[in-house]
mmCIF file of N, CA and C in Angstrom:
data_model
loop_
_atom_site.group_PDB
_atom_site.id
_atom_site.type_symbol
_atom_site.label_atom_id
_atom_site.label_comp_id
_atom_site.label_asym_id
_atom_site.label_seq_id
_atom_site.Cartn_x
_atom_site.Cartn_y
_atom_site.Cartn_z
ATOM 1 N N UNK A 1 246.017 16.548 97.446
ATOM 2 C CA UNK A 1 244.878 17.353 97.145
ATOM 3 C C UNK A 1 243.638 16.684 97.735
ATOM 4 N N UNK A 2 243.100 17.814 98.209
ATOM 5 C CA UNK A 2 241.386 17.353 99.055
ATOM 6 C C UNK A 2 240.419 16.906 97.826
ATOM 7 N N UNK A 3 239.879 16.061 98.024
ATOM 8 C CA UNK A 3 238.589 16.416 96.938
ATOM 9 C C UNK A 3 237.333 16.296 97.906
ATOM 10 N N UNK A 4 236.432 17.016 97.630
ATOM 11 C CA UNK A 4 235.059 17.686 98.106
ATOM 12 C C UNK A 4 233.973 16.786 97.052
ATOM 13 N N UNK A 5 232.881 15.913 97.560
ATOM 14 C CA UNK A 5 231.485 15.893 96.484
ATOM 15 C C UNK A 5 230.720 16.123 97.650
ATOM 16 N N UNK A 6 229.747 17.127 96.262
ATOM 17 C CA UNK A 6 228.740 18.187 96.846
ATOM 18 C C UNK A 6 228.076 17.942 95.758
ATOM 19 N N UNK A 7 226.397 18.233 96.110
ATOM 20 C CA UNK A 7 225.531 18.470 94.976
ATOM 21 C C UNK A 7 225.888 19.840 94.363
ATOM 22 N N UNK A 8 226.069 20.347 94.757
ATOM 23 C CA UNK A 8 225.335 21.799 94.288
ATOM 24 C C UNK A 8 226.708 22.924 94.681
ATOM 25 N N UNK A 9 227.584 23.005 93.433
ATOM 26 C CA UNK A 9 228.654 24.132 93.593
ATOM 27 C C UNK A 9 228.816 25.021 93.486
ATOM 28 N N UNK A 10 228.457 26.396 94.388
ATOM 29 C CA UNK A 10 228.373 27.437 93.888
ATOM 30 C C UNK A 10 230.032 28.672 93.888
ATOM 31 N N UNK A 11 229.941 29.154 92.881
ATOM 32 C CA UNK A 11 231.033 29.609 92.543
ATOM 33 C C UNK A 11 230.928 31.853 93.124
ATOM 34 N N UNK A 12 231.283 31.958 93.953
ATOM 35 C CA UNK A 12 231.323 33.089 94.254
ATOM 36 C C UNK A 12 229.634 33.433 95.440
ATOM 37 N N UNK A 13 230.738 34.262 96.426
ATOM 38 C CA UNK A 13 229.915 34.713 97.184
ATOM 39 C C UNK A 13 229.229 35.818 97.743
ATOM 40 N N UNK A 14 228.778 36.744 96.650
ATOM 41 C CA UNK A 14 227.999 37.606 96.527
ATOM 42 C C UNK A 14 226.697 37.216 96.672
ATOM 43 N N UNK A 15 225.891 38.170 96.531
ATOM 44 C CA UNK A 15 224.393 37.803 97.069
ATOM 45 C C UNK A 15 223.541 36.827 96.013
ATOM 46 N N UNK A 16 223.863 37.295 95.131
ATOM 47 C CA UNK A 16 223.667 35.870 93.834
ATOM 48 C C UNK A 16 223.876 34.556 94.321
ATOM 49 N N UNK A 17 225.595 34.602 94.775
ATOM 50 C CA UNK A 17 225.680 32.646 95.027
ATOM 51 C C UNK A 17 224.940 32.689 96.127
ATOM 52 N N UNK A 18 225.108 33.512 97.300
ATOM 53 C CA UNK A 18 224.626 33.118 98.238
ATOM 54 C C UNK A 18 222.867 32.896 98.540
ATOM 55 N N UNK A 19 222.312 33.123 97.399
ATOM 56 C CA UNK A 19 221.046 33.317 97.779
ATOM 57 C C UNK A 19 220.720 32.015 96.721
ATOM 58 N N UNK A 20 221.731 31.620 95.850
ATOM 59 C CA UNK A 20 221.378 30.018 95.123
ATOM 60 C C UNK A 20 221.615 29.115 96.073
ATOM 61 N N UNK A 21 223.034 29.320 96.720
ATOM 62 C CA UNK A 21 223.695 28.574 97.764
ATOM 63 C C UNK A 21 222.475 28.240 98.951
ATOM 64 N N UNK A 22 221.478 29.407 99.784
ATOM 65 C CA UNK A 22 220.581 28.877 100.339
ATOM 66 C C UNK A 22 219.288 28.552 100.083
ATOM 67 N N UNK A 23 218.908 28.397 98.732
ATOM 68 C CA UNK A 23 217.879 27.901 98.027
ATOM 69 C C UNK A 23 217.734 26.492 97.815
ATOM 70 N N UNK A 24 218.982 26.342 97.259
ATOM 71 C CA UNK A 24 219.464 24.874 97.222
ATOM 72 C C UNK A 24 219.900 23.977 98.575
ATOM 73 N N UNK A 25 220.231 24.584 99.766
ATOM 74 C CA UNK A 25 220.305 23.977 100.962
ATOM 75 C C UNK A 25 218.798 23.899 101.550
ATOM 76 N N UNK A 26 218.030 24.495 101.499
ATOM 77 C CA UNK A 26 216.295 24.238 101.711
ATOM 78 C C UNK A 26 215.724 23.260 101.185
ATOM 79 N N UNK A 27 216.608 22.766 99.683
ATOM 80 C CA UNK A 27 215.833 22.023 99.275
ATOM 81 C C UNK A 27 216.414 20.736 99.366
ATOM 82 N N UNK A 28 216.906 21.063 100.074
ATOM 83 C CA UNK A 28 217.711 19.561 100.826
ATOM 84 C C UNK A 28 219.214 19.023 100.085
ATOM 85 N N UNK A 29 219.860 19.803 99.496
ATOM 86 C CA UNK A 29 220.936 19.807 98.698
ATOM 87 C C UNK A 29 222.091 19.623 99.753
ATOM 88 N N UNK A 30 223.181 19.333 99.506
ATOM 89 C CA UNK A 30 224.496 19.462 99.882
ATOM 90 C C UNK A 30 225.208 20.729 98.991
ATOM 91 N N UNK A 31 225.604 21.874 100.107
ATOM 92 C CA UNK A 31 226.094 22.926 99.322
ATOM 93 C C UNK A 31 227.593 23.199 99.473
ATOM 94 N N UNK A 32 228.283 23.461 98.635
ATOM 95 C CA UNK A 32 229.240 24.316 98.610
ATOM 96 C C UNK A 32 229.660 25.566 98.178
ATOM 97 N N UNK A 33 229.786 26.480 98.590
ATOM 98 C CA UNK A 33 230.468 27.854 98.351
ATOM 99 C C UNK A 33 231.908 28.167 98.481
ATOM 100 N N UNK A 34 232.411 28.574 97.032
ATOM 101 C CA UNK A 34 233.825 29.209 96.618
ATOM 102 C C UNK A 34 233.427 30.357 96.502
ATOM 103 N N UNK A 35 234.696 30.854 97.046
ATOM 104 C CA UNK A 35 234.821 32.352 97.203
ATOM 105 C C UNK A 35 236.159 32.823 97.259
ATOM 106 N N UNK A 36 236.665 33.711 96.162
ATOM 107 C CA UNK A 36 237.807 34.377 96.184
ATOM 108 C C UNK A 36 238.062 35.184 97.843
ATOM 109 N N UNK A 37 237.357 35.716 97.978
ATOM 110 C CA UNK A 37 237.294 36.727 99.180
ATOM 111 C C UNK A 37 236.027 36.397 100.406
ATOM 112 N N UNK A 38 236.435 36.454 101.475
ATOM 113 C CA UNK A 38 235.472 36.107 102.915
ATOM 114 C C UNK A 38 234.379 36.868 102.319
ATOM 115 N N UNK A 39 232.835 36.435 102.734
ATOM 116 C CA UNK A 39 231.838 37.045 102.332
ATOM 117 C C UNK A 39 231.876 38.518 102.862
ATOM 118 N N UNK A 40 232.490 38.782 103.714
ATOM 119 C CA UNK A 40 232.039 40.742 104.003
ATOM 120 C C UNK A 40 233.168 41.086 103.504
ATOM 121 N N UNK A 41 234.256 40.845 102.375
ATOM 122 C CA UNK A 41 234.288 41.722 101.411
ATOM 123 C C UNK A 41 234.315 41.121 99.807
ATOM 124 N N UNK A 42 232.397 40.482 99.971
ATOM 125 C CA UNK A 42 231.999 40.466 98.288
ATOM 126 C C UNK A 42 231.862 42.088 97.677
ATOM 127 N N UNK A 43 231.857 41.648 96.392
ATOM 128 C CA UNK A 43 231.545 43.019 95.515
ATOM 129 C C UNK A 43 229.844 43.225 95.678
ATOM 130 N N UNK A 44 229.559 42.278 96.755
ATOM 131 C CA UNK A 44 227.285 42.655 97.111
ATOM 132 C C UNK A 44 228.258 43.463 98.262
ATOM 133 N N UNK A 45 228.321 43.035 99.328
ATOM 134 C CA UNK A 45 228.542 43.412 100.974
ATOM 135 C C UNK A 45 229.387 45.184 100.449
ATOM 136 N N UNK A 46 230.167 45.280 99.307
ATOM 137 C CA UNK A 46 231.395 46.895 99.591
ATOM 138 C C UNK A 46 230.059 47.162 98.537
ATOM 139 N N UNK A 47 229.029 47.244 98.007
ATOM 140 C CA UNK A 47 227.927 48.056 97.125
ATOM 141 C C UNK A 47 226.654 48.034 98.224
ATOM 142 N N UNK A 48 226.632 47.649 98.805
ATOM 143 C CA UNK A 48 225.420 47.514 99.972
ATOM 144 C C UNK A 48 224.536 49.071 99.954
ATOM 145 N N UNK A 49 225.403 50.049 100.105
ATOM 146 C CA UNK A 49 224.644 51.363 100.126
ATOM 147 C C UNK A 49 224.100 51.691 98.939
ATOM 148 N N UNK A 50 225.471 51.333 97.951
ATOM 149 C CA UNK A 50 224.053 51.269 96.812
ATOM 150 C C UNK A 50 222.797 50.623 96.498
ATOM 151 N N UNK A 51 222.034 49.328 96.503
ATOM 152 C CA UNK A 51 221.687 48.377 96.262
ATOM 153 C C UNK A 51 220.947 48.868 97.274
ATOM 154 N N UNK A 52 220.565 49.561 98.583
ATOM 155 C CA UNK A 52 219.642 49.726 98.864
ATOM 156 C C UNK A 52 218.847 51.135 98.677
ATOM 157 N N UNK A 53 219.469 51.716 97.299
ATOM 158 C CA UNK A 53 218.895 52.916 96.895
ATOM 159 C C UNK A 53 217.868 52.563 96.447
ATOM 160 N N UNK A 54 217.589 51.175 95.624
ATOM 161 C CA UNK A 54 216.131 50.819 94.667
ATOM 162 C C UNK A 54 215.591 50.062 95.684
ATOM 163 N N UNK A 55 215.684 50.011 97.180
ATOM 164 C CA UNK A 55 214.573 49.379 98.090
ATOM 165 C C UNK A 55 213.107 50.153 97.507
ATOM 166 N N UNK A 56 213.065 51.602 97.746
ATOM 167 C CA UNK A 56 212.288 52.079 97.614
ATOM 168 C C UNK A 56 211.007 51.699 96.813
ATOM 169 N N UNK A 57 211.167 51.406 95.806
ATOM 170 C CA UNK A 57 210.520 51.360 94.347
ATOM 171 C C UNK A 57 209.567 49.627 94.838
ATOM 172 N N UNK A 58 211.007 48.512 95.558
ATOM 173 C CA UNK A 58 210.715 47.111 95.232
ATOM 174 C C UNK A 58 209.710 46.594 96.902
ATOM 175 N N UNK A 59 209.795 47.907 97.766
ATOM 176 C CA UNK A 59 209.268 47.535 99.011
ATOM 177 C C UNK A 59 207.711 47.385 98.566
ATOM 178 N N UNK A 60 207.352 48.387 97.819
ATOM 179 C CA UNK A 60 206.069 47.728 97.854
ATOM 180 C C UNK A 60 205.256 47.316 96.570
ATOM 181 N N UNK A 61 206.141 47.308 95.723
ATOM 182 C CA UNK A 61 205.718 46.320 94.671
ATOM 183 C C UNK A 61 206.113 45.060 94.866
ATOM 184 N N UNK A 62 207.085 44.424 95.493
ATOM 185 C CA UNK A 62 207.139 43.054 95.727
ATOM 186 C C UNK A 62 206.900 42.797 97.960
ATOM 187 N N UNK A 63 206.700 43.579 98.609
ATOM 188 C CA UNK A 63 206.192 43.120 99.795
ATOM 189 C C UNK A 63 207.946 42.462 100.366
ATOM 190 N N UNK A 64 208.708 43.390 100.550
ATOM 191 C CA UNK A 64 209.735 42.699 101.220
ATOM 192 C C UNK A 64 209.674 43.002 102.633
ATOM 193 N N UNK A 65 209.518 42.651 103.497
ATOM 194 C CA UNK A 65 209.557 42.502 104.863
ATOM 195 C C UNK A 65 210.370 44.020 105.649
ATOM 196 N N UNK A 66 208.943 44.679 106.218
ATOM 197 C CA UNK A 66 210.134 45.878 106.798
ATOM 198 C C UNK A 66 211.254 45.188 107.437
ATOM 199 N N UNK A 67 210.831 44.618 108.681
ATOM 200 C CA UNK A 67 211.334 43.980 109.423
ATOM 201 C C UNK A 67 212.675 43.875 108.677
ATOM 202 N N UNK A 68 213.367 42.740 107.285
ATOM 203 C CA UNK A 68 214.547 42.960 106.886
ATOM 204 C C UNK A 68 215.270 44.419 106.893
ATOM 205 N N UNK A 69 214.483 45.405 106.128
ATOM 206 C CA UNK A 69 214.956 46.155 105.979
ATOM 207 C C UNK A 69 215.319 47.224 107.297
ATOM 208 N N UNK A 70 214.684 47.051 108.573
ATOM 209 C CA UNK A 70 215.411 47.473 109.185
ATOM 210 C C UNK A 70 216.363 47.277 110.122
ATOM 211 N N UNK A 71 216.599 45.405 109.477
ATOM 212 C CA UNK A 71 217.478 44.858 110.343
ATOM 213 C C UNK A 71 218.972 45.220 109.144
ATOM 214 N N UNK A 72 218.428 45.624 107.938
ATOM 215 C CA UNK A 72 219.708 45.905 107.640
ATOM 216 C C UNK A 72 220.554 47.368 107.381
ATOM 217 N N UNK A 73 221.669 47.613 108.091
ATOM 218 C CA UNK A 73 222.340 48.785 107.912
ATOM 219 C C UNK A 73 222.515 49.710 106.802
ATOM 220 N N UNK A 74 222.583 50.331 106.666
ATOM 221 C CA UNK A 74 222.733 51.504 105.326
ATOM 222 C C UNK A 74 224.493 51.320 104.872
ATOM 223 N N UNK A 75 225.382 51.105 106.193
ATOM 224 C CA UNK A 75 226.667 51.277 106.251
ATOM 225 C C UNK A 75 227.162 49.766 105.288
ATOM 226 N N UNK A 76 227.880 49.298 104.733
ATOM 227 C CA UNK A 76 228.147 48.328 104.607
ATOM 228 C C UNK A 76 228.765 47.667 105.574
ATOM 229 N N UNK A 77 229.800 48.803 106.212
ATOM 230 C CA UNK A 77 230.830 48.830 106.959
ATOM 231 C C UNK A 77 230.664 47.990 108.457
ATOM 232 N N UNK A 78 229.550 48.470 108.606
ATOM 233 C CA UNK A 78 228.750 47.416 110.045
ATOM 234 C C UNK A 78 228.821 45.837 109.974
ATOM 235 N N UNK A 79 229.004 45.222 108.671
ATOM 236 C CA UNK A 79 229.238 43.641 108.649
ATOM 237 C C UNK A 79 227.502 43.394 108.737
ATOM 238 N N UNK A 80 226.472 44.382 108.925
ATOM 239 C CA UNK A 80 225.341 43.688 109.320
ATOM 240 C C UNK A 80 224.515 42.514 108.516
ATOM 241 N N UNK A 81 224.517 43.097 107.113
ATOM 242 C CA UNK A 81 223.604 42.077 106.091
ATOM 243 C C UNK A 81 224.638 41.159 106.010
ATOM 244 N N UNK A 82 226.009 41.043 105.673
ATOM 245 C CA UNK A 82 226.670 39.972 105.401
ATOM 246 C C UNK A 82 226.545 38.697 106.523
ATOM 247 N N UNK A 83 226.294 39.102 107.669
ATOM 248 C CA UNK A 83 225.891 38.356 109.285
ATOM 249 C C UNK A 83 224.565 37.641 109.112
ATOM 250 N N UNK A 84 223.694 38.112 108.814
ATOM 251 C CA UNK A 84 222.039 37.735 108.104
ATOM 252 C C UNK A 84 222.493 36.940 106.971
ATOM 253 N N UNK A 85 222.957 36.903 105.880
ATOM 254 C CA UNK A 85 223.062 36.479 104.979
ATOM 255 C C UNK A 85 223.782 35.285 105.327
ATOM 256 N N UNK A 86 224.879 35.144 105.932
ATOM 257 C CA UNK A 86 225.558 34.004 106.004
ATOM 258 C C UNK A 86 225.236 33.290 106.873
ATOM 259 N N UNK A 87 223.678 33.709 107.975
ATOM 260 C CA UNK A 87 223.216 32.727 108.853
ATOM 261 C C UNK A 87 222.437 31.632 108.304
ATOM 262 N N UNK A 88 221.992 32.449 106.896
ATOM 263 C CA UNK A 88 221.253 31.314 106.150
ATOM 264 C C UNK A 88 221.482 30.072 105.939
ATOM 265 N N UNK A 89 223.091 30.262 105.957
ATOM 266 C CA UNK A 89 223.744 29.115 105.136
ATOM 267 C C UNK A 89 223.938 27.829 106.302
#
């Protein structure tokens, strides 16, 4: 058996871990990410079309960057946000 030390273990890779997962690598952490399933098929990446039904409401009460939003696909199916997302890392 391998053993792995890492600061910072994050357990699942949906947009949750992944967005602790690169919070904590900014801040100069050693990260790891577990994941039952490759990130383009988390339960964020197969809901994607949903999840960008409430863009609407959060674009301009919180100022999220058109620019993201039109780098990201409506389709889930395109792999696009999961590609962005995992460049973070």
């Amino acid at each position: 058996m391998k053993t792995i030390v890492t600061d910072v273990l994050v357990i699942g890779g949906g947009l949750a871990g992944l967005r602790l997962g690169v919070g904590a690598k900014r801040r100069g952490h050693d990260v790891t990410l577990l994941s039952l399933v490759p990130p383009k098929r988390s339960h964020s990446a197969a809901a994607q079309g949903g999840m960008q039904a409430s863009l609407a409401n959060v674009i301009k009460g919180q100022g999220i960057p058109k620019t993201f939003i039109l780098k990201t696909p409506c389709a889930a199916a395109t792999g696009g946000p999961t590609r962005m997302w995992c460049a973070c890392l």
